[in-house]
Coordinates of C-alpha atoms and ligand atoms in Angstrom, one line a residue:
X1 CA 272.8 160.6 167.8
X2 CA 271.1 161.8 164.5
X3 CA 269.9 164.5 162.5
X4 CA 266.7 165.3 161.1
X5 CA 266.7 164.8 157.8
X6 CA 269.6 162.4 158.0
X7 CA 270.0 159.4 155.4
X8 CA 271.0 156.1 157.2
X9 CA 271.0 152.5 155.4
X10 CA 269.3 150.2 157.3
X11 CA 268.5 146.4 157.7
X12 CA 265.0 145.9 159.0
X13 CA 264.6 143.4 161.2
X14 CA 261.1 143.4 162.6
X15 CA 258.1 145.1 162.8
X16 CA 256.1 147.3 165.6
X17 CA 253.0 146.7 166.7
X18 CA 251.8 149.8 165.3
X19 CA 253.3 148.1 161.8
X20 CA 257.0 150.2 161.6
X21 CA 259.9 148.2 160.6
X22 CA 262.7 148.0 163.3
X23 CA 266.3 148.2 162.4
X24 CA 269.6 149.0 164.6
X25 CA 272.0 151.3 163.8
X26 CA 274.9 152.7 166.3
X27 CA 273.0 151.4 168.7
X28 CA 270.0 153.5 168.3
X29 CA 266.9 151.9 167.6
X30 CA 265.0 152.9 164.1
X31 CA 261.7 152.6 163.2
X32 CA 261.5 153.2 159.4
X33 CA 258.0 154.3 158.4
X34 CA 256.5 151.9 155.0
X35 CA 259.5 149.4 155.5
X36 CA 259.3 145.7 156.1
X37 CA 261.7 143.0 158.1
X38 CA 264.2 141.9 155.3
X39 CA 264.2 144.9 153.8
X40 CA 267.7 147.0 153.8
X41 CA 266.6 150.5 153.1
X42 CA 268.2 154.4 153.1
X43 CA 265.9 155.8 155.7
X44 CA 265.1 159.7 156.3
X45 CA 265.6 160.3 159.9
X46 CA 261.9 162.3 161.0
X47 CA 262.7 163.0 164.5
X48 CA 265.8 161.8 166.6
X49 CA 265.5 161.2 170.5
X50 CA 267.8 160.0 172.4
X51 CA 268.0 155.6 172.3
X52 CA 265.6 155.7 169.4
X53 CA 264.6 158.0 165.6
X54 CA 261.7 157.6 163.6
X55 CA 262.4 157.2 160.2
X56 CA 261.0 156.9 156.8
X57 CA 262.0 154.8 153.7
X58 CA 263.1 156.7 151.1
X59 CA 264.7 154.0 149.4
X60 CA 265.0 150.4 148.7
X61 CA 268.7 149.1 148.5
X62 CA 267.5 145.6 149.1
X63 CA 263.7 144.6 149.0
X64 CA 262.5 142.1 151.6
X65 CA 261.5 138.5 149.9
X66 CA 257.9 138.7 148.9
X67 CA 258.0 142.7 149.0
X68 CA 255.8 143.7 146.5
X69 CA 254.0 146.6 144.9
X70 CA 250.6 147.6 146.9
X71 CA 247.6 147.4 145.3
X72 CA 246.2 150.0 147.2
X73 CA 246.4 153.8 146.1
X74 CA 246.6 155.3 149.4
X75 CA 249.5 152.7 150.8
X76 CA 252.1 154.4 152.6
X77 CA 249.6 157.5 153.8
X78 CA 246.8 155.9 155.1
X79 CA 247.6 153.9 158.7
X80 CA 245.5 151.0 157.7
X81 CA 247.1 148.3 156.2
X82 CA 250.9 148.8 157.2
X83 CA 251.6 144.8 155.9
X84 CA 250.4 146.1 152.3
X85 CA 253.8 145.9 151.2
X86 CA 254.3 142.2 151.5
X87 CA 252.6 139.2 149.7
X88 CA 250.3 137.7 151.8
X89 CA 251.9 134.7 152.4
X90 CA 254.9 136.9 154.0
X91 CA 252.6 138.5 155.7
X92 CA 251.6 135.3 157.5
X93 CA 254.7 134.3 158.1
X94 CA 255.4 137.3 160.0
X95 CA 252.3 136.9 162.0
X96 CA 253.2 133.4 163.1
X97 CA 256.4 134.6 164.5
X98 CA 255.1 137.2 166.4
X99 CA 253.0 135.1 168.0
X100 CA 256.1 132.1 168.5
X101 CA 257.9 135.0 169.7
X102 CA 255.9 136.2 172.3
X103 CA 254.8 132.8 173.9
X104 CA 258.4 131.8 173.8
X105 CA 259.7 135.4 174.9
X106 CA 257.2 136.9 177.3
X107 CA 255.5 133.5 178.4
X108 CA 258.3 131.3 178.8
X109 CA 257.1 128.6 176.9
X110 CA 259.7 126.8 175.0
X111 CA 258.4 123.5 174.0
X112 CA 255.1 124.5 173.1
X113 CA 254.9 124.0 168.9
X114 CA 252.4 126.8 168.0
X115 CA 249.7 125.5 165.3
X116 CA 250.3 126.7 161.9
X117 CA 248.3 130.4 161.6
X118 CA 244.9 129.7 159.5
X119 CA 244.8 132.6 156.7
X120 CA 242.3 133.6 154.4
X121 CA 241.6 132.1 150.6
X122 CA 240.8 136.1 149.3
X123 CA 242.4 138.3 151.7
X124 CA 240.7 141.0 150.5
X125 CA 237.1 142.7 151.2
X126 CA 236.8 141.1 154.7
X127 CA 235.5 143.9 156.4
X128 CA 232.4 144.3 157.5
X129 CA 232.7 147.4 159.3
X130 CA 234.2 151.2 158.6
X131 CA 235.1 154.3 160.6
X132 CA 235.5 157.3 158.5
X133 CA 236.9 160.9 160.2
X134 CA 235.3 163.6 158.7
X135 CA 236.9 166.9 158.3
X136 CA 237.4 170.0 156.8
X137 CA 240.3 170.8 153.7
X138 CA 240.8 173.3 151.6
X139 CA 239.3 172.8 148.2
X140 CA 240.6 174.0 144.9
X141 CA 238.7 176.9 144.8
X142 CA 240.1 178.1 148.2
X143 CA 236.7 177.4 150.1
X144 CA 236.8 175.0 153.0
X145 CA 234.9 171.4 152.0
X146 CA 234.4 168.7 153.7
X147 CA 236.7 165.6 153.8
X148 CA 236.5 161.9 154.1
X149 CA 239.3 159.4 155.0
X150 CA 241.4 157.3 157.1
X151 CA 243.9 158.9 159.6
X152 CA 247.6 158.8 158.6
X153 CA 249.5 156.4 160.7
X154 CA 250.0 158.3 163.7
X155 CA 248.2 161.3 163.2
X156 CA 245.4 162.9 163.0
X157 CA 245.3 164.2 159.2
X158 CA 242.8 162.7 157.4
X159 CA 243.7 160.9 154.3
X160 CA 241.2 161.6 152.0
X161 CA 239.9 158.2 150.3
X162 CA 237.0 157.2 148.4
X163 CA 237.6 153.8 148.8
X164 CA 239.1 150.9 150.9
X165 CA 239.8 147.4 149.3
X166 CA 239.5 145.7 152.7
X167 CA 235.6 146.9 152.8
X168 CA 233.0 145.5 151.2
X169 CA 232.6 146.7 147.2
X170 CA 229.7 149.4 147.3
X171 CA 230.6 150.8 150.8
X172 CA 232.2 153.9 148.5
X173 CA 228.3 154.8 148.1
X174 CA 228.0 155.6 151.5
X175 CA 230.5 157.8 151.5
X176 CA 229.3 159.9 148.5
X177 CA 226.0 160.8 150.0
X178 CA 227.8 161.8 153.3
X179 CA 229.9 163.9 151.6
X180 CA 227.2 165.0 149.2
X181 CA 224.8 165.6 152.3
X182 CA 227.6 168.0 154.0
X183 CA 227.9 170.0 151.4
X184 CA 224.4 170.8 150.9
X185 CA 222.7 170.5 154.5
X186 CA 225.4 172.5 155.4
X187 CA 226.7 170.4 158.3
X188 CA 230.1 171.4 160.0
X189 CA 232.3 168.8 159.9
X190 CA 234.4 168.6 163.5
X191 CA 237.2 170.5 164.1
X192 CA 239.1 168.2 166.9
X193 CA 241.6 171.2 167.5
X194 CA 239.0 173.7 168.6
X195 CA 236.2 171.0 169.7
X196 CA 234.2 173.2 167.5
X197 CA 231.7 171.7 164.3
X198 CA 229.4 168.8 164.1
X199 CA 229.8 165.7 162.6
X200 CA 233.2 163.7 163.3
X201 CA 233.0 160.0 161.9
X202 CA 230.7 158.0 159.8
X203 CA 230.4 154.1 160.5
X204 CA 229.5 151.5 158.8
X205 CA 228.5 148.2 159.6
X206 CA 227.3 145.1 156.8
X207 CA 225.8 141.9 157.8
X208 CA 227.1 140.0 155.3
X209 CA 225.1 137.0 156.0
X210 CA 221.9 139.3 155.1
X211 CA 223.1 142.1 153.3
X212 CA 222.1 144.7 155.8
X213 CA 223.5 147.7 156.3
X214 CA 223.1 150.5 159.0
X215 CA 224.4 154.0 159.1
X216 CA 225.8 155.9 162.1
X217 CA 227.2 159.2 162.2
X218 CA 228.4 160.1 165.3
X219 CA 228.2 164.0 166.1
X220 CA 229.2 166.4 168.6
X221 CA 225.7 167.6 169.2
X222 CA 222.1 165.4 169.5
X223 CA 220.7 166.3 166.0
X224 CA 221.6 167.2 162.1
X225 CA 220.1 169.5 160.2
X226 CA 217.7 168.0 157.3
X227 CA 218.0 164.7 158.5
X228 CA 215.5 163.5 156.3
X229 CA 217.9 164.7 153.2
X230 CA 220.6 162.3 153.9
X231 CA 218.2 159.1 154.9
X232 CA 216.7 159.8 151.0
X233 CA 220.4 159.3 149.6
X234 CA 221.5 156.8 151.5
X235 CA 218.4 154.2 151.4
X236 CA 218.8 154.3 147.6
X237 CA 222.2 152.4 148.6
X238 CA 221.6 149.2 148.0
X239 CA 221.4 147.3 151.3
X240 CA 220.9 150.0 153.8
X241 CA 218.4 149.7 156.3
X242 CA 219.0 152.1 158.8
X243 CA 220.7 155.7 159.6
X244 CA 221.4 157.1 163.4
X245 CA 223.4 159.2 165.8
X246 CA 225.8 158.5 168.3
X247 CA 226.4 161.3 170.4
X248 CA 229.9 162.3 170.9
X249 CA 230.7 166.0 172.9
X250 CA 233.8 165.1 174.3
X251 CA 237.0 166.3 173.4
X252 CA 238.6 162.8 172.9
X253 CA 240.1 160.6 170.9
X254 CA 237.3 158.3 171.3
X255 CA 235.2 157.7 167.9
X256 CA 231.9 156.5 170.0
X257 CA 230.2 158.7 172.8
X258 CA 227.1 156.7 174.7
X259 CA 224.4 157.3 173.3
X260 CA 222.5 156.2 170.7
X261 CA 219.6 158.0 168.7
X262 CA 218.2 156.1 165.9
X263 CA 216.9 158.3 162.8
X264 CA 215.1 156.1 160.2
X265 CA 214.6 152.2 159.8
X266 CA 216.6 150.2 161.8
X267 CA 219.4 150.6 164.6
X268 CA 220.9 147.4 164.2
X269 CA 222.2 145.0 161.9
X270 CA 221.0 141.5 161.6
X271 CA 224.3 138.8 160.7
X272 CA 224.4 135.1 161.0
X273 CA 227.7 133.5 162.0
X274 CA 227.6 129.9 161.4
X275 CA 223.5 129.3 161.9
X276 CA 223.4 131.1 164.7
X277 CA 221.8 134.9 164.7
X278 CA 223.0 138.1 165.8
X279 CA 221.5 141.6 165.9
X280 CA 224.5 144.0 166.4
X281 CA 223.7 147.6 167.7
X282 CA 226.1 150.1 166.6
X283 CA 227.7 150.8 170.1
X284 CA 228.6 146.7 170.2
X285 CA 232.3 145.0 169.3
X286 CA 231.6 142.7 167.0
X287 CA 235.0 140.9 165.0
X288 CA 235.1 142.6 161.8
X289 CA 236.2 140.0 159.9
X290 CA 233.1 137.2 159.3
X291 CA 234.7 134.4 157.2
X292 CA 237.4 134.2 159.6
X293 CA 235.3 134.3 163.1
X294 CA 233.6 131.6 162.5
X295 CA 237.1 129.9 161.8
X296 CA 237.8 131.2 165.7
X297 CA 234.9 130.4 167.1
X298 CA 234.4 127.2 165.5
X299 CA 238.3 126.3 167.1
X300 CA 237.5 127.8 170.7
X301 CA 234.1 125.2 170.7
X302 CA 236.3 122.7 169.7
X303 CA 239.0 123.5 172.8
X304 CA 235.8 123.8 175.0
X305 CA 235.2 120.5 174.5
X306 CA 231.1 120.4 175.8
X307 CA 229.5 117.1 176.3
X308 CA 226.6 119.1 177.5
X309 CA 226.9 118.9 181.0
X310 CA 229.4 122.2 181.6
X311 CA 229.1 125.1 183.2
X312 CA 230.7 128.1 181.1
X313 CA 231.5 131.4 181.3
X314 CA 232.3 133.5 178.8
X315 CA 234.4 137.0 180.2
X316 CA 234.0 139.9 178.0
X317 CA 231.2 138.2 175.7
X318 CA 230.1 141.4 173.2
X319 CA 227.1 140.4 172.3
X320 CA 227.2 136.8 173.0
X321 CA 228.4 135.3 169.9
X322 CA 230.9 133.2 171.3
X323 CA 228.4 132.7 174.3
X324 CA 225.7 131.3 172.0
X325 CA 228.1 129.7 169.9
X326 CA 228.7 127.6 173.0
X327 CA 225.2 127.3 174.4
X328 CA 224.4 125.2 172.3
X329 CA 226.7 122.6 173.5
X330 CA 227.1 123.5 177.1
X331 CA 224.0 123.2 180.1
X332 CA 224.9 126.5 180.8
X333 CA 226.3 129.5 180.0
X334 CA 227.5 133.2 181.4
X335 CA 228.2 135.8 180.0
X336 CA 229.8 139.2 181.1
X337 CA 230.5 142.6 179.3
X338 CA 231.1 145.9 180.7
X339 CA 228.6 147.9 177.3
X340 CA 225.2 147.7 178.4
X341 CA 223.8 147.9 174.6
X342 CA 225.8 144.7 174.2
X343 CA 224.3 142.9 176.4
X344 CA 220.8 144.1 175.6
X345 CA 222.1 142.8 172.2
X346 CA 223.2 139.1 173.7
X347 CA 219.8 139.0 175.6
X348 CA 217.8 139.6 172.4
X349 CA 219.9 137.4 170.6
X350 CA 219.8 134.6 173.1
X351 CA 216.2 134.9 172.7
X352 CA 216.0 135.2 168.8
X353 CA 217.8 131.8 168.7
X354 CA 215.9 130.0 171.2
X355 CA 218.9 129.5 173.3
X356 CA 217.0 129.5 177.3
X357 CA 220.8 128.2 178.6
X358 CA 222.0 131.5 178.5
X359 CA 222.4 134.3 181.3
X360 CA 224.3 138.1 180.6
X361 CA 225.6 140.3 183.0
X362 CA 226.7 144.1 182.6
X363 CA 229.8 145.7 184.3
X364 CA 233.5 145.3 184.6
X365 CA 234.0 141.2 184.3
X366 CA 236.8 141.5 187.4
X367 CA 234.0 143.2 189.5
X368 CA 230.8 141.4 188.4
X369 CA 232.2 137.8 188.1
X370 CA 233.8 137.6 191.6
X371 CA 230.8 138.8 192.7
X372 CA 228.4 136.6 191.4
X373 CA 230.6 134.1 192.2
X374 CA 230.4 135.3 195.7
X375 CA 226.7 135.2 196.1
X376 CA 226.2 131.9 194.8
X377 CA 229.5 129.7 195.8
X378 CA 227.8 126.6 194.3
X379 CA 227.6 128.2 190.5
X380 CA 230.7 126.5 189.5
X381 CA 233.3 127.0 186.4
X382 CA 234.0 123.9 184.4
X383 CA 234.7 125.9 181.0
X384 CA 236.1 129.4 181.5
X385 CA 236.3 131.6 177.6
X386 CA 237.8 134.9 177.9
X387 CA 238.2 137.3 174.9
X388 CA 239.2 140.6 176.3
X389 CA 240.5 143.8 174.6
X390 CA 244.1 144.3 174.0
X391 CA 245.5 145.1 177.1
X392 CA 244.4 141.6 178.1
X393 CA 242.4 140.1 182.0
X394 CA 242.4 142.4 184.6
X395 CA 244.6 140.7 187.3
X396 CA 241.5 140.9 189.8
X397 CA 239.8 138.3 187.2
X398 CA 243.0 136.2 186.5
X399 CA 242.8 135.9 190.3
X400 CA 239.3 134.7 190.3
X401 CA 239.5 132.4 188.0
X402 CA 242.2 130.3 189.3
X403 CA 240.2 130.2 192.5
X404 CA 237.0 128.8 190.4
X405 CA 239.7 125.8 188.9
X406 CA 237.6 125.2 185.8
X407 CA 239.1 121.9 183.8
X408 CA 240.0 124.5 180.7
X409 CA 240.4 127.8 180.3
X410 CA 239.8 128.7 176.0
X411 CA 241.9 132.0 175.9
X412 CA 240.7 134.4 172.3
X413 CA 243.4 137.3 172.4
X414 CA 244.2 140.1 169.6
X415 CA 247.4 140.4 171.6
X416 CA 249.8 138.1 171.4
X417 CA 252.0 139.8 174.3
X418 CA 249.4 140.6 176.5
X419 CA 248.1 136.8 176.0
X420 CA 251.7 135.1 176.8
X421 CA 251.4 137.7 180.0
X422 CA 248.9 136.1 181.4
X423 CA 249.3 132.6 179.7
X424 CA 252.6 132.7 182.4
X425 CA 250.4 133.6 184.9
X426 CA 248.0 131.2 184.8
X427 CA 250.2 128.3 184.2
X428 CA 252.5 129.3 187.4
X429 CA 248.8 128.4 188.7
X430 CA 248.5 124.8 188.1
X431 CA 247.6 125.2 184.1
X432 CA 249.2 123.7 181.1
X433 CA 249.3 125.4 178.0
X434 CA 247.9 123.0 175.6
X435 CA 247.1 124.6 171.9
X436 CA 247.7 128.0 170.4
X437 CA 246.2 128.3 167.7
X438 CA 246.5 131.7 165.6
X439 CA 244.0 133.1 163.0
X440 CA 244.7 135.8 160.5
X441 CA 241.6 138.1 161.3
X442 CA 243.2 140.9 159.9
X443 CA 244.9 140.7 156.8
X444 CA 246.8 143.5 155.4
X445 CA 247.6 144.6 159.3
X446 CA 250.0 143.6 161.4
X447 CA 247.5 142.5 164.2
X448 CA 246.5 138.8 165.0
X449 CA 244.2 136.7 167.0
X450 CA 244.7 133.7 169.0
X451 CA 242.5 130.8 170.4
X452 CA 244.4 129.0 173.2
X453 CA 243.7 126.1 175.4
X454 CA 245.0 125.9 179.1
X455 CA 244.3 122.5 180.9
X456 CA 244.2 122.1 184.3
X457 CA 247.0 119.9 185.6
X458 CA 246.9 120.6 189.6
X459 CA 246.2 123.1 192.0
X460 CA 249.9 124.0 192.9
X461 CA 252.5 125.5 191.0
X462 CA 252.9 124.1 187.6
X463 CA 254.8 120.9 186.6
X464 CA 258.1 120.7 185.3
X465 CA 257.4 120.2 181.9
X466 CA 255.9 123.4 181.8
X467 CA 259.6 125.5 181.7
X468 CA 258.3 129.0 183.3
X469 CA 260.4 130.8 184.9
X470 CA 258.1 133.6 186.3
X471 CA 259.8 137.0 187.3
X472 CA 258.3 139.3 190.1
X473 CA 259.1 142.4 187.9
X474 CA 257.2 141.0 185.0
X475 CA 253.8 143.2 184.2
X476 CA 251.7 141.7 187.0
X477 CA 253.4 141.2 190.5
X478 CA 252.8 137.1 191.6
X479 CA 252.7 138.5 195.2
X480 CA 249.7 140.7 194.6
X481 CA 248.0 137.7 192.7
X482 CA 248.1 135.6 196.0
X483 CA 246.9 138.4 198.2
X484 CA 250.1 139.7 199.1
X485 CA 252.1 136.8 199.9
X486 CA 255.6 136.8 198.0
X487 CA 256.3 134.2 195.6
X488 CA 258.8 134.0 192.9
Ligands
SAH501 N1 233.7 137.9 172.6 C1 233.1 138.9 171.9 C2 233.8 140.3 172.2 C3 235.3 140.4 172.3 S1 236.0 142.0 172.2 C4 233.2 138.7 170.4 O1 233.9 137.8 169.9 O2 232.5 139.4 169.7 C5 236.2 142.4 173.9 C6 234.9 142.9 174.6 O3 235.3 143.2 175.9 C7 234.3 144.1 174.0 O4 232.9 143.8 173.8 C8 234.4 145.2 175.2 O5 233.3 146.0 175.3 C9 234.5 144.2 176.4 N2 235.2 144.8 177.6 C10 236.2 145.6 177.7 N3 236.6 145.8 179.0 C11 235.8 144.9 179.7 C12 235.8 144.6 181.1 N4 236.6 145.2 182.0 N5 234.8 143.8 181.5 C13 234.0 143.2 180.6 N6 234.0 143.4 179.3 C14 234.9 144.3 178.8

């Protein structure tokens, strides 16, 4: 057992997926805080439990190979980029074997060669959308002023920062006249301890296609005071085109509430991915990361493989891009996704491209696919996309879409664990995994996208030369998959 405050050496031999290095000592796990896998360090012990400490480097005894010196000012405070300590190169070939390690690990698959991971030329300035928490500090004077930033890796406490090299050059702008605005309009910022005060985050999304820029500050009330103050500094930005509200009066860690008032100009953003057109409300996902979505999407058309007669459907579709994307190749096309102002957004935007193929749905896709499916049995699957959140398909849909036996299923995943999950499910099912292909959407993060291919090879359990080895224990129960009937 440790102390606080203890110094232990440690050899760091992987990384968290909230970006801590991993070492063992005694038995006890570590995670070291600002340390990276090959790095030995002398690590601060923050708070000791029982099988596990959390730690911080204090020191380097050994550096990793390709540790090196971050660029960034606020490394090490702000929870951002927790990679910024290796080249980039490293970097990738970390992400690589986090994804080998969980298809291998968690999905069983061990002949399965995954592609090599397609990174970025400049891994820098990628983003095309920020969330800044606003806050209150205490200045130098003693007064209370407002405050800025990113969150500290695992915390609240806001890191204040003027600037973040993974956004777009000029985004700092924004930030000044928010800041400037508070102080004169006199604006609370929100206290999330007492629930108390006004504004809580400012967001930022860029179309870099167009250049367009809208503004969302997302409050704890349904209006600002001298509104008109802040839309007069911000449209001298160069490339803004909007400002609004998103209302927020929960006490939650959630940045958006649901709604959505605009203020001045417009309330979405106009981007082009590839040549087809998006408008992109606010409330909407959209990938953050432009250069290197149309890298994804132009590798989940190609596992689609349309001649033009298919059927598809794409599960948790945003705002259609990937559904549009595909549109255009497919007879037709489905889409489903549970945020209303996202699928206003992939009707308009099926519309704006001339696509007529195209049909959206709102709800829950395990509820609202099922049921379509229900009331028309004759609607077919030959294509199947899914790109949900991290926690990856809702069993209820995994069920479903084994039942609809689509020739391929093209699987987009930001979690590589949750993706093997259910990789292991479906291929238990009478799928093979064909292609995993990841993409570094993220760089400077320890996060990282997939695009997979599943072919259909039979209705029954899978062939031999698909070693699973499928455990009842393991996150989703087979049994309750087949409607209760034990299998294993
Ligand atoms: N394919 C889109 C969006 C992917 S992100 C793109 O590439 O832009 C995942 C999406 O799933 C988000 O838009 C989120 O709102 C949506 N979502 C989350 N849970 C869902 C559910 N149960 N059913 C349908 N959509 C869901």
């Amino acid at each position: 057992m440790f102390s606080k405050n203890q110094i232990v050496p440690v050899t760091i031999e992987d990384i968290s997926d909230t970006g801590e290095g991993i070492g063992h000592v005694d038995g006890f796990t570590l995670f070291v805080s600002r340390a990276v896998p090959g790095d030995t360090v002398r690590a601060r012990i923050l708070k000791a439990k029982k099988t596990y400490a959390i730690a911080k480097a204090e020191e380097i005894i050994t550096p990793a190979p390709g540790r090196v010196t971050p660029e960034c000012p606020v490394a090490g405070s702000c929870g951002g980029c927790q990679l910024s300590y290796l080249a980039y190169e490293s970097q990738l070939a970390l992400k690589q074997k986090k994804v080998e390690d969980c298809i291998r690990r968690i999905g069983g698959f061990t002949d399965i060669a995954v592609q090599p991971i397609i990174g970025m030329d400049e891994p820098r300035a990628y983003r095309n959308k920020g969330q800044f928490p606003v806050g209150t500090a205490v200045g130098k004077g003693g007064a209370a002023e407002p405050v800025l930033g990113f969150y500290a890796g695992h915390s609240h406490r806001i890191v204040p920062t003027a600037l973040c090299g993974m956004l777009w050059p000029g985004h700092e702008e924004i930030l000044s006249a928010v800041r400037e605005y508070l102080t004169e309009s006199g604006a609370k910022p929100y206290d999330e301890e007492t629930g108390r005060g006004l504004v809580r985050h400012v967001l930022m999304r860029k179309g870099f296609a167009t250049g367009e820029i809208v503004v969302c500050l997302v409050v704890n009330g349904t209006k600002i005071p001298k509104p008109e103050f802040l839309w007069e500094h911000l449209k001298t930005v160069p490339g803004v085109v909007g400002l609004c509200l998103n209302v927020n009066r929960e006490k939650t860690n959630v940045i958006l509430g649901d709604r959505l008032i605009p203020l001045f100009g417009k309330a979405s953003v106009t981007d082009c991915i590839g040549d087809v057109r998006f408008e992109i409300s606010p409330m909407s996902f959209y990938q953050v990361n432009p250069v290197q979505t149309k890298v994804l999407y132009d590798t989940a058309l190609a596992y689609a493989g349309l001649t033009g007669n298919e059927t598809v459907w794409d599960l948790y579709c945003g705002i259609g891009t990937i559904s549009l994307f595909l549109a255009k190749a497919a007879k037709k096309v489905y889409g489903v996704e549970i945020v209303p102002e996202a699928i206003e957004n992939a009707k308009e935007n099926a519309r704006i491209n001339g696509l007529t193929n195209a049909e959206f749905y709102v709800g829950a896709a395990e509820e609202v696919f099922p049921q379509l499916v229900k009331e028309n049995p004759a609607i077919g699957a030959d294509v199947i996309v899914v790109d949900p959140p991290r926690k990856g398909c809702d069993e209820k849909l995994l069920t479903t879409m084994l039942a609809m036996a689509p020739s391929r299923i093209v699987y987009v995943s930001c979690d590589p664990a949750t993706l093997a999950r259910d990789l292991k499910i479906l291929c238990a099912e009478g799928y093979r995994l064909e292609r995993v292909q990841p993409v570094d959407q993220f760089p400077g993060s320890v996060h990282v996208e997939s695009c997979v291919l599943l072919e259909r090879v039979s209705n029954r359990k899978a062939d031999s030369y698909v070693k699973l080895n499928v455990k009842m224990a393991d996150y989703y129960r087979i049994k309750d998959l087949k409607g209760g009937e034990a299998d294993g």
